[in-house]
Amino acid sequence: MVDAYEDPGTPDCRGGARYLWWLVLRQPGRCAAGAVFGSVWMVLLAATPYLMSRAVDDGLEPGDTGALAGWTGALFAVGAFNAWLSVMRHRTMTRVRMDANFRTVKVVVGQTVRLGASLSRRAGAGEVVTIGVGDVQVIAGSLTVVGPGVGAVVAYGVVAGLLLSVSPLLAGVVLLGVPVILLVVGPLAGRLQGRETEYRERQGVLTARIGDLAGGLRVLSGLGGKGLVADAFRRDSRRLREQGYRVGAVTSWMQALGAGLPVLFLAGVTWIAARLAAQGQITVGELVSVYGYVSVLVWPVAFLIECGYLLSRGVVAARRVAALLRLEPPADAATADAPAEPSVLYDPESGVRVAPGRLTALTAARPADALAVVDRLGRYAPSAATWGGTRLDEIALAQVRERIVVADHEADLFAGPLREVVAGGRESTDEEVSRALHAAAADDIVQGLPDGLDSVVSAQGRSLSGGQRQRVRLARALLADPEVLLAVEPTSALDAHTEATVADRLREARRGRTTVLTTSSPLVLDRADQVHFLVDGKVAATGGHRALLAAEPGYRALVARDAEPDDDGDAAGNTDGDAAREAVG
């Protein structure tokens, strides 16, 4: 099977069928072994009736005990060997399917990483989730065709040949009858592809809506829109269910015909053989063998129909994977070098100017306005933003990513020991990790976990509280120690005491480095060297926190609930970050 660190190869993304064929070519030896095991296994199933007919004709009918014992022993040996072949076939095909599964997961994950921030604009979250939880399994299952599928074709040919030695009439019926069955079932396979494609697309849309609903549930409740979204979700669910019924209807017909038609067809073959035996054209042993061949022939015919069903679904799933793999990240033709030394970041759209080496805060009545500025300064959105006088989109993206880091308060956390979660992909000592955790006021997290830095954190930090997750994310950003750090609401989930501690330690940890924070907390704003107050996405006022409190009523209403400065110049509510955040909400 594919190794976790092995290159999965370059997939063929020209279509669903080509992608499936690529998966076969990536493990040719294993697929060939599965085909051989499957073929020999099915052929030996057909050998059983032949051996029984010989035992009847050569031993039982003439009364030759020695011949009967010999053919019986051969029958036992073939059965035992075939049982071993069955085990090997199943084991080999399981490995084929697992390799296809893991290889597909690797190429999909690699593609999502390659697309990076552009993924959300190129493919919906529901599409990616549907591929991960459904399509991968369907693709892996469709590779069953290379084992039992090939074996079914070989066994079908062998049984037809054996029947030809008994009666050309029987052989002709078999050779002509099975293709007729496939012609009956074939159109259903095409129809299934269409139904399955529609179902998968609608499933992706609904999955995306579930994610959006879960992420914005609190906002929807506050706006009173939860009922409207719930009604829309019910309508989409109903449509998906109806589409699922259509897929199920086609599937049930395929499975019913796959099980019923071979039985009816083979019953006809048995009736013809019985008539031939009654007329003396074939022996009793040959009649027994024909009955056995007919019984065995049910397997390859059923496998062929089943493989058609699996291939139909597999092509649909592979087509979706191939479509994702064909996506390309935005071309980066930028060749300019980043400034050689810390320089001013400027966003002309909002008027935000970030001086190097200082702690700058952005606050806005609409948090989305501040977030948009961060996206432009981090080059995650098209803009005319400049760095040291050079447009950001003219500077090589690799240099921008290396020196400017955007720390989102909802950034993903991967499962693993806390040390690795904080360090990310960097080689860091325990001392460096501990220093970053201390700067993010996250010492208590380490102390509260049973194994300290070795304690395993679940995916997305679900084993931690909301505030703990936020501090771990901040610690990860601080450990990276970028030249420019753009942090989005780094303290929004913290209580006032912890928020004040984080603000003090963050300022100290980033001393001399360029740091931009989006926040509406007076505790954090009071520690900033400069605050930009945004109204409708534009800078309405710039200055220190206390100066803005005194001079800007809109700013004061936003961050301190219209409170006046006290005798020390501090604002009422400056110790209550939660209240300030409520004012923003």
Coordinates of C-alpha atoms in Angstrom, one line a residue:
M1 CA 0.0 0.0 0.0
V2 CA 1.0 3.6 -0.5
D3 CA 3.3 4.8 2.3
A4 CA 2.3 7.9 4.3
Y5 CA 5.5 9.7 3.2
E6 CA 5.7 8.3 -0.3
D7 CA 5.0 10.4 -3.4
P8 CA 1.5 9.2 -4.6
G9 CA 2.4 10.1 -8.2
T10 CA 0.9 12.5 -10.7
P11 CA -2.8 11.6 -11.2
D12 CA -4.5 11.5 -14.6
C13 CA -7.2 14.1 -14.3
R14 CA -8.6 14.0 -17.8
G15 CA -11.7 12.2 -16.6
G16 CA -13.2 9.7 -14.2
A17 CA -12.3 6.6 -16.1
R18 CA -8.8 7.8 -16.7
Y19 CA -8.3 8.5 -13.0
L20 CA -9.4 4.9 -12.1
W21 CA -7.1 3.5 -14.7
W22 CA -4.2 5.6 -13.2
L23 CA -5.0 4.0 -9.8
V24 CA -4.6 0.6 -11.4
L25 CA -1.3 1.5 -13.1
R26 CA 0.1 2.7 -9.8
Q27 CA -0.1 -0.9 -8.4
P28 CA 0.2 -3.1 -11.5
G29 CA 1.7 -6.1 -9.7
R30 CA -1.0 -6.2 -7.0
C31 CA -3.8 -5.7 -9.6
A32 CA -2.4 -8.5 -11.8
A33 CA -2.2 -10.8 -8.8
G34 CA -5.8 -10.0 -7.9
A35 CA -6.8 -10.7 -11.5
V36 CA -4.9 -14.0 -11.4
F37 CA -6.3 -15.1 -8.0
G38 CA -9.8 -14.1 -9.0
S39 CA -9.6 -15.9 -12.4
V40 CA -8.1 -19.1 -11.1
W41 CA -10.6 -19.1 -8.2
M42 CA -13.6 -18.8 -10.5
V43 CA -12.2 -21.3 -13.0
L44 CA -11.7 -23.9 -10.2
L45 CA -15.3 -23.3 -9.1
A46 CA -16.2 -24.4 -12.6
A47 CA -13.8 -27.4 -12.3
T48 CA -15.9 -28.8 -9.4
P49 CA -18.8 -29.9 -11.7
Y50 CA -16.4 -31.4 -14.2
L51 CA -14.8 -33.5 -11.5
M52 CA -18.2 -34.6 -10.2
S53 CA -19.3 -35.6 -13.7
R54 CA -16.1 -37.7 -14.1
A55 CA -16.7 -39.3 -10.7
V56 CA -20.3 -40.3 -11.8
D57 CA -19.4 -41.5 -15.3
D58 CA -16.1 -43.2 -14.5
G59 CA -16.7 -44.4 -11.0
L60 CA -20.2 -44.4 -9.7
E61 CA -22.1 -45.6 -12.8
P62 CA -19.8 -48.5 -13.8
G63 CA -19.1 -49.3 -10.1
D64 CA -15.4 -48.6 -10.2
T65 CA -14.5 -47.8 -6.6
G66 CA -10.9 -46.9 -7.4
A67 CA -11.9 -44.3 -10.0
L68 CA -14.6 -43.0 -7.7
A69 CA -12.0 -42.6 -4.9
G70 CA -9.5 -40.9 -7.2
W71 CA -12.0 -38.4 -8.6
T72 CA -13.3 -37.7 -5.0
G73 CA -9.8 -37.1 -3.8
A74 CA -9.2 -34.7 -6.7
L75 CA -12.4 -32.9 -5.8
F76 CA -11.3 -32.5 -2.2
A77 CA -7.8 -31.2 -3.2
V78 CA -9.3 -28.7 -5.7
G79 CA -11.8 -27.5 -3.0
A80 CA -9.0 -27.0 -0.4
F81 CA -6.8 -25.2 -2.9
N82 CA -9.6 -23.0 -4.0
A83 CA -10.4 -22.1 -0.4
W84 CA -6.8 -20.8 -0.1
L85 CA -7.1 -19.0 -3.4
S86 CA -10.3 -17.3 -2.0
V87 CA -8.4 -16.0 1.0
M88 CA -5.5 -14.7 -1.1
R89 CA -7.9 -13.1 -3.6
H90 CA -9.8 -11.3 -0.8
R91 CA -6.5 -10.2 0.9
T92 CA -5.0 -8.9 -2.3
M93 CA -8.1 -7.0 -3.4
T94 CA -8.4 -5.5 0.1
R95 CA -4.9 -4.1 -0.4
V96 CA -5.8 -2.9 -3.9
R97 CA -8.8 -1.0 -2.5
M98 CA -6.9 0.4 0.5
D99 CA -4.0 1.6 -1.8
A100 CA -6.6 3.4 -4.0
N101 CA -8.2 4.9 -0.9
F102 CA -5.0 6.2 0.6
R103 CA -3.6 7.3 -2.7
T104 CA -6.7 9.3 -3.5
V105 CA -6.7 10.9 0.0
K106 CA -3.0 11.9 -0.5
V107 CA -3.5 13.5 -3.9
V108 CA -6.7 15.3 -2.7
V109 CA -5.0 16.6 0.5
G110 CA -1.9 17.6 -1.5
Q111 CA -4.1 19.5 -4.0
T112 CA -6.0 21.3 -1.2
V113 CA -2.7 22.3 0.3
R114 CA -1.4 23.5 -3.1
L115 CA -4.5 25.6 -3.7
G116 CA -4.1 27.1 -0.3
A117 CA -6.2 30.2 0.4
S118 CA -7.7 30.0 -3.1
L119 CA -9.4 26.7 -2.3
S120 CA -12.5 28.3 -0.8
R121 CA -12.9 30.4 -3.9
R122 CA -12.4 27.5 -6.3
A123 CA -14.3 24.7 -4.6
G124 CA -17.0 24.7 -2.0
A125 CA -16.4 23.2 1.5
G126 CA -19.3 20.8 0.9
E127 CA -17.6 19.5 -2.3
V128 CA -14.3 18.7 -0.5
V129 CA -16.1 17.1 2.5
T130 CA -18.3 15.0 0.1
I131 CA -15.1 13.8 -1.7
G132 CA -13.5 12.9 1.6
V133 CA -16.3 11.1 3.3
G134 CA -18.0 9.4 0.3
D135 CA -16.3 9.5 -3.1
V136 CA -13.0 8.1 -1.8
Q137 CA -14.7 5.0 -0.6
V138 CA -16.7 4.6 -3.8
I139 CA -13.6 4.9 -5.9
A140 CA -11.8 2.3 -3.8
G141 CA -14.7 -0.1 -4.1
S142 CA -14.8 0.2 -7.9
L143 CA -11.4 -1.3 -8.2
T144 CA -12.9 -4.6 -7.4
V145 CA -13.3 -4.9 -11.1
V146 CA -9.6 -5.7 -11.6
G147 CA -9.9 -8.9 -9.5
P148 CA -13.3 -10.7 -9.4
G149 CA -14.3 -8.6 -12.5
V150 CA -11.5 -10.0 -14.6
G151 CA -12.0 -13.4 -13.1
A152 CA -15.7 -13.3 -14.0
V153 CA -14.8 -12.8 -17.7
V154 CA -12.3 -15.6 -17.7
A155 CA -14.6 -18.0 -15.9
Y156 CA -17.4 -17.2 -18.2
G157 CA -15.2 -18.1 -21.2
V158 CA -14.0 -21.3 -19.6
V159 CA -17.5 -22.4 -18.7
A160 CA -18.6 -21.7 -22.2
G161 CA -15.7 -23.9 -23.5
L162 CA -16.6 -26.7 -21.1
L163 CA -20.2 -26.5 -22.2
L164 CA -19.0 -26.7 -25.8
S165 CA -17.4 -30.0 -25.1
V166 CA -20.8 -31.3 -23.8
S167 CA -23.2 -29.7 -26.3
P168 CA -22.6 -26.9 -28.9
L169 CA -26.3 -25.9 -28.4
L170 CA -25.7 -25.2 -24.7
A171 CA -22.5 -23.4 -25.4
G172 CA -24.3 -21.2 -28.0
V173 CA -27.1 -20.4 -25.6
V174 CA -24.6 -19.3 -22.9
L175 CA -22.4 -17.3 -25.2
L176 CA -25.4 -15.4 -26.6
G177 CA -27.5 -15.2 -23.5
V178 CA -25.2 -13.4 -21.1
P179 CA -24.5 -10.5 -23.6
V180 CA -28.2 -10.1 -23.9
I181 CA -28.4 -9.8 -20.1
L182 CA -25.7 -7.2 -20.1
L183 CA -27.4 -5.3 -22.9
V184 CA -30.6 -5.2 -20.7
V185 CA -28.7 -3.9 -17.6
G186 CA -26.3 -1.7 -19.5
P187 CA -28.7 1.3 -20.1
L188 CA -29.5 1.3 -16.4
A189 CA -25.8 1.8 -15.6
G190 CA -25.7 4.9 -17.8
R191 CA -28.9 6.2 -16.1
L192 CA -27.4 5.5 -12.7
Q193 CA -24.3 7.7 -13.6
G194 CA -26.6 10.6 -14.3
R195 CA -28.7 10.1 -11.2
E196 CA -25.6 9.6 -9.1
T197 CA -24.0 12.8 -10.5
E198 CA -27.0 14.9 -9.6
Y199 CA -27.2 13.3 -6.1
R200 CA -23.5 14.0 -5.4
E201 CA -23.8 17.6 -6.5
R202 CA -26.8 18.2 -4.3
Q203 CA -25.2 16.4 -1.4
G204 CA -22.2 18.8 -1.7
V205 CA -24.4 21.8 -1.6
L206 CA -26.3 20.5 1.5
T207 CA -23.0 19.6 3.2
A208 CA -21.7 23.2 2.6
R209 CA -24.9 24.6 4.1
I210 CA -24.5 22.5 7.2
G211 CA -21.1 23.9 7.7
D212 CA -22.3 27.5 7.2
L213 CA -25.2 26.9 9.5
A214 CA -23.0 25.4 12.3
G215 CA -20.4 28.3 11.9
G216 CA -23.0 31.1 12.0
L217 CA -25.6 29.6 14.4
R218 CA -25.0 32.3 17.1
V219 CA -25.2 35.1 14.6
L220 CA -28.4 33.7 13.1
S221 CA -30.0 33.4 16.5
G222 CA -29.1 37.0 17.3
L223 CA -30.6 38.2 14.0
G224 CA -33.7 36.0 14.3
G225 CA -32.8 34.3 11.0
K226 CA -32.5 30.8 12.4
G227 CA -36.0 29.8 11.3
L228 CA -35.5 31.0 7.7
V229 CA -32.2 29.0 7.4
A230 CA -33.9 26.0 9.0
D231 CA -36.7 26.1 6.4
A232 CA -34.2 26.4 3.6
F233 CA -32.2 23.5 5.0
R234 CA -35.4 21.3 5.2
R235 CA -36.2 22.1 1.6
D236 CA -32.7 21.2 0.4
S237 CA -32.8 18.0 2.6
R238 CA -36.2 17.1 1.0
R239 CA -34.8 17.6 -2.5
L240 CA -31.7 15.5 -1.6
R241 CA -34.0 12.7 -0.2
E242 CA -36.1 12.7 -3.4
Q243 CA -32.9 12.5 -5.5
G244 CA -31.7 9.7 -3.3
Y245 CA -35.0 7.9 -4.0
R246 CA -34.3 8.2 -7.7
V247 CA -30.8 6.8 -7.3
G248 CA -32.2 4.0 -5.2
A249 CA -34.8 3.2 -7.8
V250 CA -32.2 2.7 -10.5
T251 CA -29.9 0.8 -8.1
S252 CA -32.7 -1.5 -7.0
W253 CA -33.5 -2.4 -10.6
M254 CA -29.9 -3.1 -11.4
Q255 CA -29.5 -5.3 -8.3
A256 CA -32.8 -7.0 -9.0
L257 CA -32.0 -7.7 -12.6
G258 CA -28.5 -8.7 -11.6
A259 CA -29.8 -11.4 -9.3
G260 CA -32.9 -12.4 -11.2
L261 CA -32.0 -12.5 -14.9
P262 CA -29.0 -14.9 -14.4
V263 CA -31.2 -17.3 -12.5
L264 CA -33.9 -17.2 -15.2
F265 CA -31.4 -17.6 -18.0
L266 CA -29.5 -20.4 -16.3
A267 CA -32.8 -22.2 -15.5
G268 CA -33.4 -22.2 -19.2
V269 CA -29.9 -23.7 -19.8
T270 CA -30.7 -26.4 -17.2
W271 CA -34.0 -27.2 -18.9
I272 CA -32.3 -27.6 -22.3
A273 CA -29.7 -29.9 -20.8
A274 CA -32.4 -32.0 -19.1
R275 CA -34.1 -32.4 -22.5
L276 CA -30.9 -33.4 -24.1
A277 CA -30.2 -36.0 -21.4
A278 CA -33.7 -37.4 -21.7
Q279 CA -33.1 -37.8 -25.5
G280 CA -29.8 -39.6 -24.8
Q281 CA -27.7 -36.9 -26.4
I282 CA -25.7 -36.3 -23.2
T283 CA -24.9 -38.7 -20.3
V284 CA -26.1 -38.5 -16.8
G285 CA -22.7 -37.3 -15.7
E286 CA -22.7 -34.6 -18.3
L287 CA -26.1 -33.5 -17.1
V288 CA -24.7 -33.3 -13.6
S289 CA -21.8 -31.3 -14.9
V290 CA -24.1 -28.9 -16.8
Y291 CA -26.1 -28.3 -13.7
G292 CA -22.9 -27.6 -11.8
Y293 CA -21.7 -25.3 -14.6
V294 CA -25.0 -23.4 -14.5
S295 CA -24.7 -23.0 -10.7
V296 CA -21.2 -21.8 -11.0
L297 CA -22.0 -19.5 -13.9
V298 CA -24.3 -17.5 -11.6
W299 CA -21.2 -16.1 -9.9
P300 CA -19.4 -14.6 -12.9
V301 CA -22.6 -13.2 -14.4
A302 CA -23.6 -11.7 -11.0
F303 CA -20.1 -10.3 -10.6
L304 CA -20.2 -8.7 -14.1
I305 CA -23.4 -7.0 -13.3
E306 CA -22.2 -5.9 -9.9
C307 CA -18.9 -4.6 -11.4
G308 CA -21.0 -2.6 -13.9
Y309 CA -22.8 -1.0 -11.0
L310 CA -19.5 -0.3 -9.1
L311 CA -17.9 1.1 -12.2
S312 CA -20.8 3.4 -12.8
R313 CA -20.6 4.9 -9.3
G314 CA -16.8 4.9 -9.4
V315 CA -16.6 6.9 -12.6
V316 CA -18.9 9.5 -11.1
A317 CA -16.9 9.8 -7.9
A318 CA -13.6 9.8 -9.8
R319 CA -14.9 12.5 -12.1
R320 CA -15.5 14.7 -9.1
V321 CA -12.0 14.0 -7.7
A322 CA -10.4 14.7 -11.1
A323 CA -12.3 18.0 -11.3
L324 CA -10.9 19.1 -8.0
L325 CA -7.4 18.0 -9.1
R326 CA -7.6 20.0 -12.3
L327 CA -8.0 23.2 -10.3
E328 CA -5.0 25.5 -10.4
P329 CA -4.0 28.2 -7.9
P330 CA -3.9 31.7 -9.2
A331 CA -0.8 32.2 -11.3
D332 CA 1.9 34.2 -9.5
A333 CA 3.8 36.2 -12.1
A334 CA 5.2 38.5 -9.5
T335 CA 9.0 38.8 -9.5
A336 CA 9.8 41.8 -7.4
D337 CA 11.7 41.3 -4.2
A338 CA 10.3 42.2 -0.8
P339 CA 11.8 45.2 1.0
A340 CA 15.3 44.4 2.4
E341 CA 14.4 45.9 5.8
P342 CA 11.1 46.4 7.8
S343 CA 9.0 48.8 5.8
V344 CA 5.6 50.5 5.8
L345 CA 2.5 48.5 4.8
Y346 CA -0.2 50.6 3.2
D347 CA -3.7 49.8 2.1
P348 CA -5.0 52.7 -0.1
E349 CA -8.5 51.3 -0.2
S350 CA -9.0 51.9 3.6
G351 CA -6.2 54.4 4.2
V352 CA -4.6 52.1 6.8
R353 CA -0.8 52.8 7.1
V354 CA 1.1 50.3 9.3
A355 CA 4.5 51.7 10.6
P356 CA 7.2 49.1 10.9
G357 CA 8.2 47.8 14.3
R358 CA 5.0 49.0 16.0
L359 CA 1.9 47.5 17.5
T360 CA -1.1 48.7 15.4
A361 CA -4.7 48.0 16.2
L362 CA -7.7 48.1 13.8
T363 CA -11.2 48.5 15.2
A364 CA -14.4 48.9 13.2
A365 CA -18.1 48.9 13.8
R366 CA -18.3 46.1 11.3
P367 CA -15.6 43.5 12.1
A368 CA -15.7 42.4 8.4
D369 CA -14.2 45.8 7.5
A370 CA -11.1 45.2 9.6
L371 CA -10.8 41.6 8.4
A372 CA -10.9 42.9 4.8
V373 CA -7.9 45.2 5.5
V374 CA -6.0 42.2 6.9
D375 CA -6.8 40.1 3.8
R376 CA -5.4 42.9 1.6
L377 CA -2.3 43.5 3.7
G378 CA -1.7 39.7 3.9
R379 CA -2.2 39.4 0.1
Y380 CA -5.2 37.1 0.4
A381 CA -7.4 39.4 -1.6
P382 CA -6.7 41.5 -4.8
S383 CA -5.8 45.0 -3.9
A384 CA -3.4 47.9 -4.5
A385 CA -1.7 47.5 -1.1
T386 CA 2.0 48.3 -1.0
W387 CA 4.9 47.2 1.1
G388 CA 7.8 49.6 1.2
G389 CA 6.3 51.4 -1.8
T390 CA 6.1 48.3 -3.9
R391 CA 2.7 46.7 -4.7
L392 CA 2.2 43.5 -2.7
D393 CA 0.9 41.7 -5.8
E394 CA 4.2 42.5 -7.6
I395 CA 6.3 40.9 -4.9
A396 CA 7.0 37.1 -5.2
L397 CA 4.3 35.3 -3.2
A398 CA 6.8 33.0 -1.5
Q399 CA 8.6 36.1 0.0
V400 CA 5.3 37.6 1.2
R401 CA 4.2 34.3 2.9
E402 CA 7.6 33.9 4.5
R403 CA 7.7 37.4 6.1
I404 CA 4.0 38.2 6.6
V405 CA 1.8 35.8 8.6
V406 CA -2.0 36.1 9.0
A407 CA -3.1 34.5 12.3
D408 CA -6.9 33.8 12.1
H409 CA -8.6 33.2 15.4
E410 CA -10.4 30.3 13.8
A411 CA -7.4 28.7 12.0
D412 CA -7.3 24.9 11.9
L413 CA -5.6 23.0 14.6
F414 CA -4.4 19.5 13.7
A415 CA -4.4 16.6 16.1
G416 CA -1.2 15.6 17.9
P417 CA 0.9 16.4 20.9
L418 CA 0.5 20.0 22.1
R419 CA 4.2 20.5 21.3
E420 CA 3.6 19.7 17.7
V421 CA 0.4 21.6 17.5
V422 CA 2.1 24.8 18.6
A423 CA 5.3 24.2 16.6
G424 CA 3.5 23.3 13.4
G425 CA 6.0 22.1 10.8
R426 CA 8.9 23.9 12.4
E427 CA 11.8 22.4 14.4
S428 CA 11.5 24.0 17.8
T429 CA 12.9 23.3 21.2
D430 CA 10.7 22.8 24.3
E431 CA 12.1 26.1 25.6
E432 CA 11.0 28.0 22.5
V433 CA 7.5 26.3 22.6
S434 CA 7.2 27.1 26.3
R435 CA 8.2 30.7 25.7
A436 CA 5.5 31.1 23.0
L437 CA 2.9 29.6 25.2
H438 CA 3.9 31.9 28.0
A439 CA 3.6 34.9 25.7
A440 CA 0.1 33.8 24.8
A441 CA -0.7 33.4 28.5
A442 CA -1.2 29.6 27.9
D443 CA 1.0 28.3 30.7
D444 CA -2.1 27.0 32.5
I445 CA -3.0 24.9 29.5
V446 CA 0.2 23.0 29.8
Q447 CA -0.1 22.7 33.5
G448 CA -3.7 21.4 33.3
L449 CA -2.9 18.6 30.8
P450 CA -1.8 15.2 32.1
D451 CA 1.4 14.9 30.1
G452 CA 2.2 18.6 29.6
L453 CA 3.6 19.3 26.1
D454 CA 3.3 15.6 25.3
S455 CA -0.5 15.6 25.9
V456 CA -2.4 14.8 22.7
V457 CA -4.8 17.5 21.5
S458 CA -7.7 16.3 19.3
A459 CA -8.4 17.7 15.8
Q460 CA -9.5 21.3 15.8
G461 CA -8.6 21.4 19.5
R462 CA -11.9 19.9 20.5
S463 CA -10.4 18.7 23.8
L464 CA -9.7 22.3 24.7
S465 CA -12.0 25.2 25.6
G466 CA -12.7 28.0 23.2
G467 CA -10.3 30.4 25.0
Q468 CA -7.6 27.7 25.2
R469 CA -7.8 27.1 21.5
Q470 CA -7.5 30.8 20.8
R471 CA -4.4 31.1 23.0
V472 CA -2.8 28.0 21.4
R473 CA -3.4 29.5 17.9
L474 CA -1.8 32.8 19.1
A475 CA 1.2 30.8 20.6
R476 CA 1.7 29.1 17.2
A477 CA 1.8 32.5 15.5
L478 CA 4.2 33.9 18.0
L479 CA 6.5 30.9 17.7
A480 CA 6.7 31.5 14.0
D481 CA 8.1 35.0 14.8
P482 CA 7.3 36.6 11.4
E483 CA 8.6 40.0 10.5
V484 CA 4.9 41.1 10.2
L485 CA 2.1 39.5 12.2
L486 CA -1.5 40.2 11.3
A487 CA -3.7 38.8 14.0
V488 CA -7.5 38.6 13.7
E489 CA -9.3 39.0 17.0
P490 CA -6.7 37.2 19.0
T491 CA -8.4 37.7 22.4
S492 CA -12.1 37.6 21.5
A493 CA -12.8 34.4 23.5
L494 CA -10.9 35.3 26.7
D495 CA -12.0 36.7 30.0
A496 CA -10.9 40.2 31.0
H497 CA -8.1 39.1 33.3
T498 CA -6.6 36.7 30.7
E499 CA -7.1 39.3 28.0
A500 CA -5.1 41.9 29.9
T501 CA -2.3 39.4 30.5
V502 CA -2.2 38.4 26.8
A503 CA -2.1 42.1 25.7
D504 CA 0.8 42.9 28.0
R505 CA 2.8 39.8 27.0
L506 CA 2.0 40.1 23.3
R507 CA 3.3 43.7 23.3
E508 CA 6.5 42.6 25.0
A509 CA 7.0 39.5 22.8
R510 CA 6.6 41.5 19.6
R511 CA 8.6 44.5 20.7
G512 CA 10.5 45.9 17.6
R513 CA 8.4 43.7 15.2
T514 CA 5.5 44.9 13.1
T515 CA 2.2 43.6 14.5
V516 CA -1.4 44.4 13.5
L517 CA -4.4 43.3 15.5
T518 CA -8.1 43.6 14.8
T519 CA -10.0 44.0 18.0
S520 CA -12.6 46.1 19.8
S521 CA -11.3 45.3 23.3
P522 CA -10.3 48.4 25.2
L523 CA -7.8 46.3 27.1
V524 CA -5.9 45.5 23.9
L525 CA -6.4 48.8 22.3
D526 CA -4.9 50.6 25.2
R527 CA -1.6 48.7 24.7
A528 CA -1.4 49.6 21.0
D529 CA 1.1 52.2 19.7
Q530 CA -1.5 53.3 17.2
V531 CA -5.2 52.6 16.6
H532 CA -7.1 53.0 13.3
F533 CA -10.8 53.5 13.7
L534 CA -12.6 52.3 10.6
V535 CA -16.1 53.5 9.5
D536 CA -17.6 51.9 6.3
G537 CA -14.2 50.4 5.6
K538 CA -12.3 53.7 5.7
V539 CA -10.0 55.2 8.3
A540 CA -12.1 57.7 10.2
A541 CA -9.6 58.5 12.9
T542 CA -6.1 57.5 13.9
G543 CA -4.3 57.9 17.2
G544 CA -3.8 56.5 20.7
H545 CA -6.6 54.7 22.4
R546 CA -7.2 57.3 25.1
A547 CA -6.9 60.2 22.6
L548 CA -9.6 58.6 20.4
L549 CA -11.8 58.0 23.4
A550 CA -11.7 61.7 24.2
A551 CA -12.1 62.9 20.6
E552 CA -14.2 60.4 18.7
P553 CA -17.8 59.8 20.0
G554 CA -18.2 56.9 17.5
Y555 CA -15.0 55.2 18.7
R556 CA -16.0 55.7 22.3
A557 CA -19.5 54.3 21.7
L558 CA -17.9 51.2 20.0
V559 CA -15.3 50.2 22.5
A560 CA -16.5 51.7 25.8
R561 CA -20.3 52.0 25.6
D562 CA -20.1 55.8 25.4
A563 CA -18.2 56.0 28.7
E564 CA -16.0 59.0 29.4
P565 CA -12.4 58.8 30.5
D566 CA -11.8 58.7 34.2
D567 CA -9.3 60.9 36.1
D568 CA -6.4 58.7 35.1
G569 CA -7.3 59.0 31.4
D570 CA -8.6 55.4 31.3
A571 CA -12.0 54.6 30.1
A572 CA -14.8 53.0 32.0
G573 CA -15.1 49.4 30.8
N574 CA -11.3 49.3 30.1
T575 CA -11.2 46.3 32.4
D576 CA -14.2 44.6 30.9
G577 CA -13.3 43.1 27.5
D578 CA -16.4 41.0 27.4
A579 CA -18.6 44.1 27.7
A580 CA -16.8 45.8 24.9
R581 CA -17.2 42.9 22.7
E582 CA -20.9 42.9 23.5
A583 CA -21.1 46.5 22.3
V584 CA -19.5 45.5 19.0
G585 CA -22.0 42.6 18.6

